[in-house]
PDB file of C-alpha atoms in Angstrom:
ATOM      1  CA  UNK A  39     133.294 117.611  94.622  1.00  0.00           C
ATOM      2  CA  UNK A  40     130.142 119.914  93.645  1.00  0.00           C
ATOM      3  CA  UNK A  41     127.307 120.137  95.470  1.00  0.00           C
ATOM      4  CA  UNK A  42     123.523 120.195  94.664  1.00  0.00           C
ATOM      5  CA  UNK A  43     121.125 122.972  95.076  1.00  0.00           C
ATOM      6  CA  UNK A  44     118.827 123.115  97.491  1.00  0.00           C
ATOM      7  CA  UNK A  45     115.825 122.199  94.822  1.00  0.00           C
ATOM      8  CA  UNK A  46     117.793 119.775  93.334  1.00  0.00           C
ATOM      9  CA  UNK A  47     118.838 118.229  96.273  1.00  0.00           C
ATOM     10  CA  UNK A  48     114.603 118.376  97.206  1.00  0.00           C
ATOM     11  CA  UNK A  49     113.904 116.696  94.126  1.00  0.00           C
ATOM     12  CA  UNK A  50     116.327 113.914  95.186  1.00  0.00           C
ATOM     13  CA  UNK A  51     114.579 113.286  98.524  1.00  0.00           C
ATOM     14  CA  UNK A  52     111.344 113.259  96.889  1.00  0.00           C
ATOM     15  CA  UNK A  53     111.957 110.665  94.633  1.00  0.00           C
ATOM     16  CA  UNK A  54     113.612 108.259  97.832  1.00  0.00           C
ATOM     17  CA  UNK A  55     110.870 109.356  99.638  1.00  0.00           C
ATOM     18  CA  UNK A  56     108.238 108.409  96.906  1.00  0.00           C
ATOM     19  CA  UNK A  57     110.252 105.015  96.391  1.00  0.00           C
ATOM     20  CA  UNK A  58     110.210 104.295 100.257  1.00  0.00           C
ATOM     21  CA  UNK A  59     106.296 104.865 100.393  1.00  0.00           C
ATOM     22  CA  UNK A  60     106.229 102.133  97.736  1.00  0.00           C
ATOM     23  CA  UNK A  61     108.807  99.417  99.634  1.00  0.00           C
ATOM     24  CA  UNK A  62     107.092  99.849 102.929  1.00  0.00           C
ATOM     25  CA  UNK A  63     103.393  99.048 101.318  1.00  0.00           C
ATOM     26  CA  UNK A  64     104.762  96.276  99.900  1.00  0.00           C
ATOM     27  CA  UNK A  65     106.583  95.478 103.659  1.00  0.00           C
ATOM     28  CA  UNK A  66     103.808  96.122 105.470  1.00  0.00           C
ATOM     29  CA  UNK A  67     101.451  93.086 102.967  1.00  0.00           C
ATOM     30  CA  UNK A  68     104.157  91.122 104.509  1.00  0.00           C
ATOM     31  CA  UNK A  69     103.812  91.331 107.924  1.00  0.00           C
ATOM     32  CA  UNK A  70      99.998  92.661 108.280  1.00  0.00           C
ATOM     33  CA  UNK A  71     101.295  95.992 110.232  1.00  0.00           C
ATOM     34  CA  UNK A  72     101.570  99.267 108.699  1.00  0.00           C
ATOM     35  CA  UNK A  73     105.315  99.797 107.873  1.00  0.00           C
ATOM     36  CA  UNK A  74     106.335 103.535 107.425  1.00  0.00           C
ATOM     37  CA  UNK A  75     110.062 104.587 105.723  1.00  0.00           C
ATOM     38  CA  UNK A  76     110.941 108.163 105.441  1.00  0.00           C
ATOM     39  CA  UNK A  77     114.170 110.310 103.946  1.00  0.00           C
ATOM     40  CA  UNK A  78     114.407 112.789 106.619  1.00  0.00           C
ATOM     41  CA  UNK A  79     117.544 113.976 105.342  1.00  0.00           C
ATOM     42  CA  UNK A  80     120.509 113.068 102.577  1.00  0.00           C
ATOM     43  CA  UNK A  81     123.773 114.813 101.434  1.00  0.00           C
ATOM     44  CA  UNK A  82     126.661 113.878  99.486  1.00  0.00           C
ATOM     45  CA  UNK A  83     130.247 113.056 101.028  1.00  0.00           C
ATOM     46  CA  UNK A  84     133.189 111.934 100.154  1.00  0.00           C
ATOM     47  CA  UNK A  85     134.560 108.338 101.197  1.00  0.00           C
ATOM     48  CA  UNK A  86     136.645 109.921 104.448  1.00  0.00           C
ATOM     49  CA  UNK A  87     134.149 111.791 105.654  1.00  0.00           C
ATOM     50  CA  UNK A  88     131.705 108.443 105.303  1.00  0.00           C
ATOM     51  CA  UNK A  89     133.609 107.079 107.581  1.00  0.00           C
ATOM     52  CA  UNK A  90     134.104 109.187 109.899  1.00  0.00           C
ATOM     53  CA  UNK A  91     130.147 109.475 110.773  1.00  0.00           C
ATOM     54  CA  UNK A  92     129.551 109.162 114.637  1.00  0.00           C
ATOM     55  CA  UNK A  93     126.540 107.307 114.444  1.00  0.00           C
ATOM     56  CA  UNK A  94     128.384 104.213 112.468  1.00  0.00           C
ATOM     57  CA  UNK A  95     131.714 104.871 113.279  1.00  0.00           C
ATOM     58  CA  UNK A  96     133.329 101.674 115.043  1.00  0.00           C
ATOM     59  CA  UNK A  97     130.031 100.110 115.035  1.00  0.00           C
ATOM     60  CA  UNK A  98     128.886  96.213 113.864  1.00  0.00           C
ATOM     61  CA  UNK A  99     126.280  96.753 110.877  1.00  0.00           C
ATOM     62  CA  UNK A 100     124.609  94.463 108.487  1.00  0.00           C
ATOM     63  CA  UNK A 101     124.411  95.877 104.552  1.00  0.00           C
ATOM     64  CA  UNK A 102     122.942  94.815 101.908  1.00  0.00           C
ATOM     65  CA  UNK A 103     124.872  95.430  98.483  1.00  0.00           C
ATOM     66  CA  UNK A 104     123.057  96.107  95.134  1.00  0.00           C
ATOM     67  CA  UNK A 105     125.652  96.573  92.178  1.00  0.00           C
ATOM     68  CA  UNK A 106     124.109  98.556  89.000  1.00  0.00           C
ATOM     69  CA  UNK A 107     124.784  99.290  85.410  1.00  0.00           C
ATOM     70  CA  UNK A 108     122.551 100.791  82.572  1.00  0.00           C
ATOM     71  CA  UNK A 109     121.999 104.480  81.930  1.00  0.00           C
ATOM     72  CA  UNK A 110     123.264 105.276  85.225  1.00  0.00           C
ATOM     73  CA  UNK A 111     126.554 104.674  84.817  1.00  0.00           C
ATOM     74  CA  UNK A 112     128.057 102.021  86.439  1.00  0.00           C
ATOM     75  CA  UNK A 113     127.124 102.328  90.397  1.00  0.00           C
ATOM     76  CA  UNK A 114     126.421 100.856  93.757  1.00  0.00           C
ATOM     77  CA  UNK A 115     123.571 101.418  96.517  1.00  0.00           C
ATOM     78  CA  UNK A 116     123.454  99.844  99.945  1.00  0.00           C
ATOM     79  CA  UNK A 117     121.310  99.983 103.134  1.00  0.00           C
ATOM     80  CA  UNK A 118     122.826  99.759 106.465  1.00  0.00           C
ATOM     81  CA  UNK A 119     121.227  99.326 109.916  1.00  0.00           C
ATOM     82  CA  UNK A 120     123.158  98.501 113.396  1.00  0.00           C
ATOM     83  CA  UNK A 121     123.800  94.886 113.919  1.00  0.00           C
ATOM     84  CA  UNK A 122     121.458  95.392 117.309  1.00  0.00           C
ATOM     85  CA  UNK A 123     118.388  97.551 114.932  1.00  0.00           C
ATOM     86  CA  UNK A 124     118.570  94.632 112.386  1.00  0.00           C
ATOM     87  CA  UNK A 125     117.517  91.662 114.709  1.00  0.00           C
ATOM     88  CA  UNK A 126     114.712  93.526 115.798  1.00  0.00           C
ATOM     89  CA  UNK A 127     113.640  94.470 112.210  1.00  0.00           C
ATOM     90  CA  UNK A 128     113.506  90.692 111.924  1.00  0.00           C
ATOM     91  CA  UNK A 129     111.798  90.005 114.850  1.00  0.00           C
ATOM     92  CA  UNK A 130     109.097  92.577 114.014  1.00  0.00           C
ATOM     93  CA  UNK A 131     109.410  90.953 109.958  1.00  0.00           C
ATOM     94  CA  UNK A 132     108.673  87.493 112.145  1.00  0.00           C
ATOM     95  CA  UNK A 133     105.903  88.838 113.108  1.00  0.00           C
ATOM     96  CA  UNK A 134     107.457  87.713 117.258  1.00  0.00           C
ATOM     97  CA  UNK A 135     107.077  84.457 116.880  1.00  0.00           C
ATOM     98  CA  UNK A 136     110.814  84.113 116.968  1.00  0.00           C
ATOM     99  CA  UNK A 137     112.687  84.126 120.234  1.00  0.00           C
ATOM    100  CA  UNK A 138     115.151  86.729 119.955  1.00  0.00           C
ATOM    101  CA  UNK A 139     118.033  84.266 120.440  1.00  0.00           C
ATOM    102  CA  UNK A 140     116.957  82.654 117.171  1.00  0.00           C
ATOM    103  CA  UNK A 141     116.877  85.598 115.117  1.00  0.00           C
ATOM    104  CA  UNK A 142     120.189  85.860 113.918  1.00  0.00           C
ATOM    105  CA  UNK A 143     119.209  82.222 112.011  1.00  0.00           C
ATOM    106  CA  UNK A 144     116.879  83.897 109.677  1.00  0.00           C
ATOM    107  CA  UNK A 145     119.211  87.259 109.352  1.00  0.00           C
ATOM    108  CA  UNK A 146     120.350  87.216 106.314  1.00  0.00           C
ATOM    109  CA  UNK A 147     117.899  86.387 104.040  1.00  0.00           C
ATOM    110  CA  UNK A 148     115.098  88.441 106.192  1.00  0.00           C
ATOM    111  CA  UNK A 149     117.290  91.464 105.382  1.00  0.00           C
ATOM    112  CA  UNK A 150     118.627  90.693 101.974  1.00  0.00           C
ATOM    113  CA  UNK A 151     114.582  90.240 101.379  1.00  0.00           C
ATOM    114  CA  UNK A 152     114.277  93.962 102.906  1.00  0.00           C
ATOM    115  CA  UNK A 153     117.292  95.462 101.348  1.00  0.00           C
ATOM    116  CA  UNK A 154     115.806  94.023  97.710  1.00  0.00           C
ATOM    117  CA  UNK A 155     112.514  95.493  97.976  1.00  0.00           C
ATOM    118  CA  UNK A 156     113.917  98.651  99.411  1.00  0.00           C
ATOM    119  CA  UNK A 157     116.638  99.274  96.923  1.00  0.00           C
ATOM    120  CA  UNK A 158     114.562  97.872  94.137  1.00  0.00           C
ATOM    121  CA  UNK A 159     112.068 100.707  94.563  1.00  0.00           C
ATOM    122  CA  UNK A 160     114.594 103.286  94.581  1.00  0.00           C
ATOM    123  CA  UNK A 161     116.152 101.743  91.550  1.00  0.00           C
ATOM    124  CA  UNK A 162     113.065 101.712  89.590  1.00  0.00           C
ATOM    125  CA  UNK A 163     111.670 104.887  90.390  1.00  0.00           C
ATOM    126  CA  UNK A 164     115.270 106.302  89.321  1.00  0.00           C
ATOM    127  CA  UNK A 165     115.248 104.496  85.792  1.00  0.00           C
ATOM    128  CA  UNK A 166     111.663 105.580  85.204  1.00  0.00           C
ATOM    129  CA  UNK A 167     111.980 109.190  85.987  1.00  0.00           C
ATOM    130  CA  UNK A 168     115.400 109.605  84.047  1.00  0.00           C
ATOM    131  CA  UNK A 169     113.727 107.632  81.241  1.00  0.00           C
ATOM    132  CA  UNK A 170     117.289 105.480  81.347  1.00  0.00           C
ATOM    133  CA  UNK A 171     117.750 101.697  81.671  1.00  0.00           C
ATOM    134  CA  UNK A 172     119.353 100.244  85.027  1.00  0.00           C
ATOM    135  CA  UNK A 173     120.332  97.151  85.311  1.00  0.00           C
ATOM    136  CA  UNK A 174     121.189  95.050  88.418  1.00  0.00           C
ATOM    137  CA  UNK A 175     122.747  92.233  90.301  1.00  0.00           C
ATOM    138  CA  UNK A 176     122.124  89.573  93.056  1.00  0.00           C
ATOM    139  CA  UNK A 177     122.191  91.620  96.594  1.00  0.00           C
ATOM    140  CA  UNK A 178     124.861  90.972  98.791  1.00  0.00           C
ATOM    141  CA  UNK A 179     124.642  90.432 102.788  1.00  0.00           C
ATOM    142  CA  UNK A 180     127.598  91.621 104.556  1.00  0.00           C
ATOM    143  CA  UNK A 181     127.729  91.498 108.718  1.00  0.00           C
ATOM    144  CA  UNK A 182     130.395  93.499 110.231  1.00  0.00           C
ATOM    145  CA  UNK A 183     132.008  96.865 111.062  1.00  0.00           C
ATOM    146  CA  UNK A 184     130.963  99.576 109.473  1.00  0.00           C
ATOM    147  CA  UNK A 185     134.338 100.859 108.381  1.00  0.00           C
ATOM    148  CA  UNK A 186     134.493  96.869 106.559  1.00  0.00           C
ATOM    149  CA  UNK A 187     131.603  98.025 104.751  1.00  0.00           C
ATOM    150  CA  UNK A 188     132.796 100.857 102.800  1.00  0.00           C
ATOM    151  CA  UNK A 189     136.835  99.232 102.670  1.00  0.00           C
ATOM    152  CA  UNK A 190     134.886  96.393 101.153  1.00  0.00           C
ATOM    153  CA  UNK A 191     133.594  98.077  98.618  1.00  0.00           C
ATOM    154  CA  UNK A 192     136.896 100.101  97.770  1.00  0.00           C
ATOM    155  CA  UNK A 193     136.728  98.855  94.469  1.00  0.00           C
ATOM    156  CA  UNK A 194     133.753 100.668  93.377  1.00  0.00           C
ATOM    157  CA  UNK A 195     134.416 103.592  95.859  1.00  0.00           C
ATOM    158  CA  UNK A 196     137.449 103.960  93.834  1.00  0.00           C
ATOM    159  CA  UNK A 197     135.148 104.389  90.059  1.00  0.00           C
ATOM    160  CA  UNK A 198     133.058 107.150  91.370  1.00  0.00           C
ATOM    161  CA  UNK A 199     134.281 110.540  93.053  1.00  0.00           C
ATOM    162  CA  UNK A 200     130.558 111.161  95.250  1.00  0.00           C
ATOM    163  CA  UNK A 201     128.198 109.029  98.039  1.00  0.00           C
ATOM    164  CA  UNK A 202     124.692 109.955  97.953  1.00  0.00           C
ATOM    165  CA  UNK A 203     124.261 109.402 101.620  1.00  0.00           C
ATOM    166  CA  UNK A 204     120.241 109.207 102.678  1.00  0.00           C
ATOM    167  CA  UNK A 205     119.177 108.747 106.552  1.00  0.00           C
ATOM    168  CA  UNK A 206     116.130 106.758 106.669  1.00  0.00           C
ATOM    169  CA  UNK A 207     113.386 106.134 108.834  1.00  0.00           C
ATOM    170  CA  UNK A 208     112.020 102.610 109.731  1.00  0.00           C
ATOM    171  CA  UNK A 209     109.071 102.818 111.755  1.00  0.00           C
ATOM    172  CA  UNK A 210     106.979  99.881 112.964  1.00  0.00           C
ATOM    173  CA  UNK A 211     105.004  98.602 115.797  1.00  0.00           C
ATOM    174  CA  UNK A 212     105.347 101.677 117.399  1.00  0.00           C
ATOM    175  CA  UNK A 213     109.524 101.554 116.962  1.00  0.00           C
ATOM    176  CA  UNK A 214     111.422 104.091 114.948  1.00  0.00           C
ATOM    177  CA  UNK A 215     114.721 102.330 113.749  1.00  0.00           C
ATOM    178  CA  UNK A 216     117.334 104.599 111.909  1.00  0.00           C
ATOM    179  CA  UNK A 217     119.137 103.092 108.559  1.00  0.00           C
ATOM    180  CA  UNK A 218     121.248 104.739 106.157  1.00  0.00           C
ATOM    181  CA  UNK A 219     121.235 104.477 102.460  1.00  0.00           C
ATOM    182  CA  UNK A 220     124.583 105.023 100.267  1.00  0.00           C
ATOM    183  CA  UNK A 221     124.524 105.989  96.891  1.00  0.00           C
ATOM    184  CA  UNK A 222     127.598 105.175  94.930  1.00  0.00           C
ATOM    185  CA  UNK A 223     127.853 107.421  91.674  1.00  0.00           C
ATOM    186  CA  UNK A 224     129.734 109.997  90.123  1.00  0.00           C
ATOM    187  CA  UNK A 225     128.783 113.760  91.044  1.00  0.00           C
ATOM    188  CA  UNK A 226     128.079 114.424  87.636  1.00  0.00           C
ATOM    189  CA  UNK A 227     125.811 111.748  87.077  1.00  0.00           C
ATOM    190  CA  UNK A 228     123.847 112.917  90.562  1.00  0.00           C
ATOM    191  CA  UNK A 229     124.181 116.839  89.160  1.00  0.00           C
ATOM    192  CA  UNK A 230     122.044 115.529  86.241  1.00  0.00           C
ATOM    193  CA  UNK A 231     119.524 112.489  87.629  1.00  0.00           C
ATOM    194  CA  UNK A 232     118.416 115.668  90.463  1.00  0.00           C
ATOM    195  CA  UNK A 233     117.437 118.051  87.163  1.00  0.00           C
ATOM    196  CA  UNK A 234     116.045 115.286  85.739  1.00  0.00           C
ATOM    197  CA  UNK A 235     113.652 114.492  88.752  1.00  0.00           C
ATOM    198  CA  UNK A 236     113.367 118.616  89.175  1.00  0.00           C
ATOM    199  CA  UNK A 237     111.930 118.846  85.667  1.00  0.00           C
ATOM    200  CA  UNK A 238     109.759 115.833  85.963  1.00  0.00           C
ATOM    201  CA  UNK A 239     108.157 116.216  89.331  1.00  0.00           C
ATOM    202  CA  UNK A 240     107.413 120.113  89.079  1.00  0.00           C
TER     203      UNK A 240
END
């Protein structure tokens, strides 16, 4: 596996963090409270060292799934949050006027709603920049541990050689709530989208 250089990897963060600006305006209409979503940080990995991270390892998470094709290649994204950060991002989304017993009823399609608009925006911004066509399917909601998550997916894992792993920020109502974002792509694909974005926002 190659790796990025540091500009590239800076134009990469850029455009999540340009995409994220976008999703959490669009959040934020929703609920009437400022929503803000950062990229602190991203890398790429390979699929054992995904799962060996500490902060998901052996933990319960809920994803969300998008599946792409188009100019891209053929790909995968997903956002993960702890099972515990989730309900609370749909208690905030709720606006609190759901007990927090009764979250877990509107769960899945509060964060399959998130996980669209958030992966949605990346998505777009991505085709736009690279001038290349991305097409994609129905999100899919998947509640259990994290390890699941990625073995789940070992299909596509399988097509690509790289994970574009991005940390994310989710702050709200005076919470921050930490959520990853994986990439699923092959390194070549990410060596060229990054000089791409380099070119295009310098």
């Amino acid at each position: 596996m190659g790796t990025l250089t540091e500009l590239e990897q800076d134009a990469i963060n850029e455009i999540f963090n340009i995409s994220l600006g976008g999703a959490a305006k669009l959040l934020s209409e929703m609920i009437s409270n400022e929503i803000l979503l950062t990229v602190p940080s991203l890398r790429i990995v390979k699929l054992e060292e995904a799962l060996h991270i500490e902060s998901l390892k052996n933990f319960q998470v809920c994803s969300i799934e998008q599946k792409f094709t188009g100019g891209l290649g053929e790909g995968s994204a997903f956002i993960l949050f702890h099972k515990d950060s989730s309900l609370e991002i749909v208690r905030m989304m709720m606006k609190d006027y759901v007990e927090i017993n009764e979250v877990s009823h509107f769960e899945k399609d509060a964060l399959s709603e998130i996980g669209n608009i958030i992966l949605n925006s990346i998505l777009s911004n991505l085709a736009k920049m690279s001038e290349k066509k991305i097409e994609t399917e129905i999100p899919e909601f998947f509640l259990g541990e994290y390890e699941e998550v990625l073995k789940r997916d070992e299909k596509s894992i399988e097509k690509v050689d790289s994970i574009l792993l991005a940390y994310i920020d989710y702050h709200v109502k005076g919470k921050d709530i930490k959520g990853y974002i994986f990439f699923l792509l092959e390194f070549e694909t990410i060596k060229q989208l990054s000089k791409i974005l380099l070119e295009k926002l310098n």
